[in-house]
CSV table of C-alpha atoms in Angstrom, one decimal:
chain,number,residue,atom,x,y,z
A,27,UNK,CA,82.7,95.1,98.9
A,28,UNK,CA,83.8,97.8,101.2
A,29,UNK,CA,87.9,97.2,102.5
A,30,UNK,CA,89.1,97.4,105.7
A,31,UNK,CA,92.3,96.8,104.3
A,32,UNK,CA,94.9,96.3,101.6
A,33,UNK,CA,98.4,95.0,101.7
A,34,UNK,CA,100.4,96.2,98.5
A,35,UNK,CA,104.2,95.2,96.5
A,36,UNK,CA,105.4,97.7,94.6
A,37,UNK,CA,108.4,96.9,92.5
A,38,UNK,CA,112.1,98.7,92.6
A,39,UNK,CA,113.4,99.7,89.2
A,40,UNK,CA,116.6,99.4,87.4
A,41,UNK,CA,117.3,101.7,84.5
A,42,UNK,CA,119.1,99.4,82.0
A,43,UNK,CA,119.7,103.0,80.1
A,44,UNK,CA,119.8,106.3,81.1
A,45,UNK,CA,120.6,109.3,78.4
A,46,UNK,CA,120.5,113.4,79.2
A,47,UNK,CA,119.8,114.4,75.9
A,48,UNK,CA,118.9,118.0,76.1
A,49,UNK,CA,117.4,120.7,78.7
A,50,UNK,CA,113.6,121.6,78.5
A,51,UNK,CA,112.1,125.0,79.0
A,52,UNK,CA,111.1,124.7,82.1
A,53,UNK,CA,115.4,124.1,83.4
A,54,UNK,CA,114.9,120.3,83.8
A,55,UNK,CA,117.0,117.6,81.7
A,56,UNK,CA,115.3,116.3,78.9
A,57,UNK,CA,115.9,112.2,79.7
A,58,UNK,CA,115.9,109.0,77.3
A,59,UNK,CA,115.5,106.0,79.6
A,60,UNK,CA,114.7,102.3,79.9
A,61,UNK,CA,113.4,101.0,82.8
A,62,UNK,CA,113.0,97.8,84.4
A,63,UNK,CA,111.2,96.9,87.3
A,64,UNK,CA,112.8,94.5,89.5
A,65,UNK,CA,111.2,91.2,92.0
A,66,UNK,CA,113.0,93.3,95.0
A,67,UNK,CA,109.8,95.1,96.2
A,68,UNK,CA,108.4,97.3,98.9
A,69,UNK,CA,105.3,96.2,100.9
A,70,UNK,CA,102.7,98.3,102.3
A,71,UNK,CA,99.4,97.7,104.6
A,72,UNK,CA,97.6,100.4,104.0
A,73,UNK,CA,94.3,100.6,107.2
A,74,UNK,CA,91.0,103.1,107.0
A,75,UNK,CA,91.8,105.3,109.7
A,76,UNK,CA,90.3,108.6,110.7
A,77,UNK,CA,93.9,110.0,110.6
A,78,UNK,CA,97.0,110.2,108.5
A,79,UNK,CA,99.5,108.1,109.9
A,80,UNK,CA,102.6,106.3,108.0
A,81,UNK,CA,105.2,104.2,109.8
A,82,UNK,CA,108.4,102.6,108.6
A,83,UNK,CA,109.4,99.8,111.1
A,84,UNK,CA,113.2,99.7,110.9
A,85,UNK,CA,113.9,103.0,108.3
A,86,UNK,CA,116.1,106.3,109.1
A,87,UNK,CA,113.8,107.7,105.8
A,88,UNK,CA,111.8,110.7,107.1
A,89,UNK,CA,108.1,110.8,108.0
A,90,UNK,CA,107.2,114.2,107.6
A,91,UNK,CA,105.5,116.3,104.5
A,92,UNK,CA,108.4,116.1,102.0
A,93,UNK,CA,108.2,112.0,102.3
A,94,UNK,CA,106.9,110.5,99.1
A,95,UNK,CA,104.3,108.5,100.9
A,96,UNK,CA,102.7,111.4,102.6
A,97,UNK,CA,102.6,113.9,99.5
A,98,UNK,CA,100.6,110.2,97.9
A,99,UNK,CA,97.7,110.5,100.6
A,100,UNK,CA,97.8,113.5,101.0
A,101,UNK,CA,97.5,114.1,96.7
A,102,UNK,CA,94.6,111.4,96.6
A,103,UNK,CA,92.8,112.9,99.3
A,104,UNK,CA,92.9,116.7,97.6
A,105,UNK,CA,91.8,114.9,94.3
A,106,UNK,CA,89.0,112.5,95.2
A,107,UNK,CA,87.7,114.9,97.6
A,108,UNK,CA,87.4,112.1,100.0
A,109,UNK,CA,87.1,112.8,103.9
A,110,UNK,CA,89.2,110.5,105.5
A,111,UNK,CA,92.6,109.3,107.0
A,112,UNK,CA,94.8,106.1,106.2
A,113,UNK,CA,97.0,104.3,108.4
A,114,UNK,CA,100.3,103.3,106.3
A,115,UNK,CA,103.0,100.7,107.4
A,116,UNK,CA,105.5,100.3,104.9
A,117,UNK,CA,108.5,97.6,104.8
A,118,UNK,CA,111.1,99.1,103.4
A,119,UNK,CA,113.7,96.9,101.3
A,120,UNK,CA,115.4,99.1,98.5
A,121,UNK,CA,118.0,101.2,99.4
A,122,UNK,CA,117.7,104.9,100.1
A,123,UNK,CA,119.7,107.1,97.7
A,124,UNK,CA,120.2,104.3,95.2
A,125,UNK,CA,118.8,105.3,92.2
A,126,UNK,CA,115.7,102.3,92.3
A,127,UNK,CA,112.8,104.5,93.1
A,128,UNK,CA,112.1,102.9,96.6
A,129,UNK,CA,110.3,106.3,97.4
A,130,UNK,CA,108.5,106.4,94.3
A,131,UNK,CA,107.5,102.9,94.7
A,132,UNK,CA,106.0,104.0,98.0
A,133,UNK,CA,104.1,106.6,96.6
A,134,UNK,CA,102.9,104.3,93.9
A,135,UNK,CA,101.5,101.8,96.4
A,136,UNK,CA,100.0,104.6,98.6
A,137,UNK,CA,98.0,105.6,95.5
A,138,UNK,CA,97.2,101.9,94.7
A,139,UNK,CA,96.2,101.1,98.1
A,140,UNK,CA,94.6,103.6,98.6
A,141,UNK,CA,92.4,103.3,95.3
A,142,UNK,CA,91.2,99.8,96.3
A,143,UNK,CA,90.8,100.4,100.1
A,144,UNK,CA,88.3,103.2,99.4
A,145,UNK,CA,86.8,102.1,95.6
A,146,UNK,CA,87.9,105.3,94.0
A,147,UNK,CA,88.1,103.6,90.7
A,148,UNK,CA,90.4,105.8,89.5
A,149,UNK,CA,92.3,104.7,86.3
A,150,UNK,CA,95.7,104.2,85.6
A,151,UNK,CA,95.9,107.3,83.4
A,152,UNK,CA,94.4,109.3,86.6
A,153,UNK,CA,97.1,107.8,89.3
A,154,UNK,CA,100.0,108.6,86.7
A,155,UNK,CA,99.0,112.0,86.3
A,156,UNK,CA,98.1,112.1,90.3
A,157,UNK,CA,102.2,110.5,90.7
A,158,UNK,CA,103.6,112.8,88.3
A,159,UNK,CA,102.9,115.5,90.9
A,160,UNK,CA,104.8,113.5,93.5
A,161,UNK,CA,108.0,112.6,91.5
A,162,UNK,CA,109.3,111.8,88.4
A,163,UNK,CA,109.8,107.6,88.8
A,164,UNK,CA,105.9,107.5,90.4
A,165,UNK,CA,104.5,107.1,86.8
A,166,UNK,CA,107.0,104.1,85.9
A,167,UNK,CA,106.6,102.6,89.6
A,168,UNK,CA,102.6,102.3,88.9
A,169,UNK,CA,103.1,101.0,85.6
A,170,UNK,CA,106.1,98.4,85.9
A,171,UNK,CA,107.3,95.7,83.6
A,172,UNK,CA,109.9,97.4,80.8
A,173,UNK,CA,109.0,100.8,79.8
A,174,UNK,CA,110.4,103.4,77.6
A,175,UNK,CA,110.6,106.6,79.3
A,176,UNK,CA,111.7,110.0,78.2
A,177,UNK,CA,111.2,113.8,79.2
A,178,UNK,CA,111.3,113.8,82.8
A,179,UNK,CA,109.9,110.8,83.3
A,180,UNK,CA,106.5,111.7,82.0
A,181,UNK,CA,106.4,110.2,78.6
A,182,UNK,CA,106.5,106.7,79.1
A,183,UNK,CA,106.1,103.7,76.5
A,184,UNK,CA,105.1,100.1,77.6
A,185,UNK,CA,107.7,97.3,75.8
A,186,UNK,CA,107.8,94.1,75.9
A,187,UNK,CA,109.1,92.0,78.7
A,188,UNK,CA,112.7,92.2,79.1
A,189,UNK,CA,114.5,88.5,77.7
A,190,UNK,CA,114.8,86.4,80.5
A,191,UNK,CA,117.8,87.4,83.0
A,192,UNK,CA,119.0,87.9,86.5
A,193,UNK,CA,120.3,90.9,88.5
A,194,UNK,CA,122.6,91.2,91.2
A,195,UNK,CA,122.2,94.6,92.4
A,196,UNK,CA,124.9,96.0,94.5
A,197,UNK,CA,124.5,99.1,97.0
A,198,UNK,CA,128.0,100.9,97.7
A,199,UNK,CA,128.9,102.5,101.1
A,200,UNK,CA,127.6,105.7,100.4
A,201,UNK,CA,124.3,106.5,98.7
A,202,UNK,CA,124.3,109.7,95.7
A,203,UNK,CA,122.4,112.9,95.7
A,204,UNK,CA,120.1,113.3,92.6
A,205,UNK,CA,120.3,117.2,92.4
A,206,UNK,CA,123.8,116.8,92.7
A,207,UNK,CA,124.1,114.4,90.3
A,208,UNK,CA,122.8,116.5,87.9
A,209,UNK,CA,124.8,119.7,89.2
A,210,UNK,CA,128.3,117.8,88.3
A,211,UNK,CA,126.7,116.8,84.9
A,212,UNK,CA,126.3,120.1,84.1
A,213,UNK,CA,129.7,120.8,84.7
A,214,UNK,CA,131.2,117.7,83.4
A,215,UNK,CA,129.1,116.0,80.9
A,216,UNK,CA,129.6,112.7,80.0
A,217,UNK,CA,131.4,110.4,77.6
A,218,UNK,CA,128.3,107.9,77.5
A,219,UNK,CA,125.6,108.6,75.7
A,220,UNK,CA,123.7,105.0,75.4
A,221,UNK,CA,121.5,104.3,72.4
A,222,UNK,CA,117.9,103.7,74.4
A,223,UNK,CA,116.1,103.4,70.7
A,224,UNK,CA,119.0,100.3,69.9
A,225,UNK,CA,118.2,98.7,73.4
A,226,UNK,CA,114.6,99.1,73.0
A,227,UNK,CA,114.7,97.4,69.4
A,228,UNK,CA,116.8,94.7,70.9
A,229,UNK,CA,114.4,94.0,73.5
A,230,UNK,CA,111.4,93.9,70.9
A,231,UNK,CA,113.6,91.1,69.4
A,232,UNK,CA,114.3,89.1,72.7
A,233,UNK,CA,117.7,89.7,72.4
A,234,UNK,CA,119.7,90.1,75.9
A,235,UNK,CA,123.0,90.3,74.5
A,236,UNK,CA,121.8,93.6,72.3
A,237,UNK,CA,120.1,94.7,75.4
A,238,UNK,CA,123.4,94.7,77.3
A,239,UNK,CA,125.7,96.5,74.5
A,240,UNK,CA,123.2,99.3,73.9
A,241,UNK,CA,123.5,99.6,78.0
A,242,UNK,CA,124.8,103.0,79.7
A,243,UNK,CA,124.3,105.7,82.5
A,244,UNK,CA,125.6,109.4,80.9
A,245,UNK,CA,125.1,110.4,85.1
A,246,UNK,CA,127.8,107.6,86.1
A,247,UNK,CA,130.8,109.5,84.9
A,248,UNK,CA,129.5,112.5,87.4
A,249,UNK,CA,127.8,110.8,90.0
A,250,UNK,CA,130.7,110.8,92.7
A,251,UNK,CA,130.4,107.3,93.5
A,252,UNK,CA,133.9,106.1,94.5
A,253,UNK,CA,132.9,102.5,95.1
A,254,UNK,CA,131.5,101.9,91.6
A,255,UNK,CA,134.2,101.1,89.1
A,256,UNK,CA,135.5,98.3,92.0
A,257,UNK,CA,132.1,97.1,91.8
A,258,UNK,CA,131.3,96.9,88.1
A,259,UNK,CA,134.7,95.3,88.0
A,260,UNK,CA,133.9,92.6,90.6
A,261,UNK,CA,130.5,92.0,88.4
A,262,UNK,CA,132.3,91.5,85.6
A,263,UNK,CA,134.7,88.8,86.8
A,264,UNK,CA,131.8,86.9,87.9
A,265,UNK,CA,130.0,86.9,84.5
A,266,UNK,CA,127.8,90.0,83.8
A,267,UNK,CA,126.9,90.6,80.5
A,268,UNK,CA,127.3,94.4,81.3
A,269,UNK,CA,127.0,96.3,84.5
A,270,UNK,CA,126.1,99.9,85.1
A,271,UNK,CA,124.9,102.2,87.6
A,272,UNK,CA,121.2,102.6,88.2
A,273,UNK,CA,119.3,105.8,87.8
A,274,UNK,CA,121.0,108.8,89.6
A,275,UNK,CA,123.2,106.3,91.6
A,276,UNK,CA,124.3,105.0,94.0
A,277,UNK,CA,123.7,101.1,93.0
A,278,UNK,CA,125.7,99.2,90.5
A,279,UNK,CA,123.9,95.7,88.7
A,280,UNK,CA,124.9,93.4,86.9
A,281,UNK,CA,123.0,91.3,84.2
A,282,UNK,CA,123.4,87.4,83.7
A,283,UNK,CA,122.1,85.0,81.8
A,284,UNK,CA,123.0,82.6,84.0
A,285,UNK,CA,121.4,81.7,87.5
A,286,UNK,CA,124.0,80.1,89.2
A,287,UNK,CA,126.7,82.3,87.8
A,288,UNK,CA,124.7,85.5,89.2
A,289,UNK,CA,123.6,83.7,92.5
A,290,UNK,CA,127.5,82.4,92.7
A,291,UNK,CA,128.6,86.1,91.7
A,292,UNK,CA,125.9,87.4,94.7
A,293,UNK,CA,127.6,85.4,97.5
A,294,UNK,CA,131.2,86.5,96.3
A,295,UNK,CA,129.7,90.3,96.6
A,296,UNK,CA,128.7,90.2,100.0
A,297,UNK,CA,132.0,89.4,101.2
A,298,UNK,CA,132.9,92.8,100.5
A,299,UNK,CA,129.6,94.7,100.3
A,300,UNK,CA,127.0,94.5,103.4
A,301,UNK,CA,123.5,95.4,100.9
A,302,UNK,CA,123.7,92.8,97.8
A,303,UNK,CA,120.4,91.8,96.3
A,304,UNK,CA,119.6,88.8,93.9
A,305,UNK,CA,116.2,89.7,91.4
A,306,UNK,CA,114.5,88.7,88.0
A,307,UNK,CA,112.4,91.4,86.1
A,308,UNK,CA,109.0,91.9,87.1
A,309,UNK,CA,106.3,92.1,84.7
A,310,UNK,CA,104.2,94.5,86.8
A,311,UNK,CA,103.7,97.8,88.7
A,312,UNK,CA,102.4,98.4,92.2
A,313,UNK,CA,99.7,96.4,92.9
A,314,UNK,CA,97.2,94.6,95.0
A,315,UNK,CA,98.2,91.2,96.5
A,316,UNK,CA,95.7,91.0,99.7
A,317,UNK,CA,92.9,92.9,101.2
A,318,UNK,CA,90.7,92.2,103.8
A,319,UNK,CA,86.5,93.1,103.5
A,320,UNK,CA,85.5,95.6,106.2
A,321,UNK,CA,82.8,93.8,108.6
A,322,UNK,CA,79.3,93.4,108.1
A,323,UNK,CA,79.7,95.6,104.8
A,324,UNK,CA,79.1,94.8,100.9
């Protein structure tokens, strides 16, 4: 049946390790990583249209060619061939310049959406290779649930679902550059170098408390966020098992066991911090959740 339109989540992510263990021949860092995705979630109704149009209701991001959900229509139109348009409204909830893929979660529902809305039928191996040519995080943000992820975010390895936990996810004043991230890395280093293959064995064993003492971000020490140690400290008093930046930075999470002590630990944030955000893992990528059969067609 022929769609005259989809509504799409697509999942934030949380890297509960992040390791630069090397440089690759083409001058990117080679990356060990796991990643999480999260219940805090973009949503996107995507229309058919005879034009490309993409709006973000409330969002200082950039509409223009370099924004991650243009290059997605614009990539699945070139590759499918297809003449059309799309008209794209997206609802923006993860923080810009975070470090929790809220652009590559974009471009992963563009690709989803747009996959349904026209019956492409293209497979999951097809809109990672299609998202890899977008950004790096597009592959994990189709793909969700607890991945190991290494190279440059091409190589990615489906675990099992994180033990049961809660985040509260804290976004400082001031969001952090990825490029120059990894500039000041280059110059600096890092004195963490987390053990991804320990974390990954302790989440094949259902054991949260491994998880957390295998965490660690080797781009914290050089990310320039000011506001973080506070942060992590804050997260701590309140009863993280470990906290850590996410990703490139800016955002700091905390893990808990416990949901009262992170949803108590979440309302003693936000009297300091204006962008504070309670979520549990989620178990899937970008996806589908409603679409709506185009009239009189089959």
């Amino acid at each position: 049946m022929q769609k005259q339109s989809v509504t799409v989540i697509a999942p934030a992510k949380l890297n509960l390790s992040l390791d630069v263990v090397g440089l690759l021949p083409n001058g990117y860092h080679d990356l060990d990583m796991v990643m999480q995705a999260i219940t805090l979630r973009e949503q996107l109704t995507l229309r058919r249209s005879d034009t490309l149009n993409v709006r973000m209701p409330g969002s200082f991001v950039p509409v223009n060619d370099k924004n991650t959900a243009v290059k997605a229509a614009m990539a699945f139109f070139h590759y499918t061939g297809l003449l059309a348009g799309v008209d794209i409204t997206i609802r923006k909830t993860v923080p810009v310049r975070a470090g929790m893929a809220g652009g590559s979660a974009d471009a992963a529902g563009v690709l989803v959406g747009m996959n349904e809305l026209y019956g492409a039928r293209l497979s999951m191996s097809e809109l990672c290779a299609l998202g890899a040519t977008i950004g790096a995080d597009v592959p994990f943000a189709l793909m969700g649930g607890t991945c190991r992820v290494q190279g440059v975010g091409d190589f990615l390895k489906a675990l099992p679902p994180c033990p049961p936990c809660w985040f509260v996810v804290v976004m400082p004043s001031v969001g952090v550059s990825t490029p120059e991230a990894f500039q000041r890395y280059d110059t600096m280093g890092s004195p963490t170098h987390p053990d991804c293959q320990a974390q990954e064995d302790a989440i094949r064993a259902g054991d949260l408390a491994g998880v957390c003492r295998a965490a660690g971000n080797a781009l914290e020490h050089c990310s320039g966020a000011e506001e973080n140690p506070a942060i992590r400290a804050l997260l701590d008093e309140a009863g993280a098992c470990t906290s850590l930046m996410t990703g490139s930075g800016a955002a700091v999470f905390g893990v808990f066991d416990d949901e009262d002590k992170a949803r108590a630990a979440r309302t003693a944030l936000q009297k300091q911090y204006k962008k504070v955000y309670l979520a549990k893992p989620d178990l899937g990528g970008a996806r589908v959740v409603y679409s709506r059969p185009l009239k009189g067609k089959t």
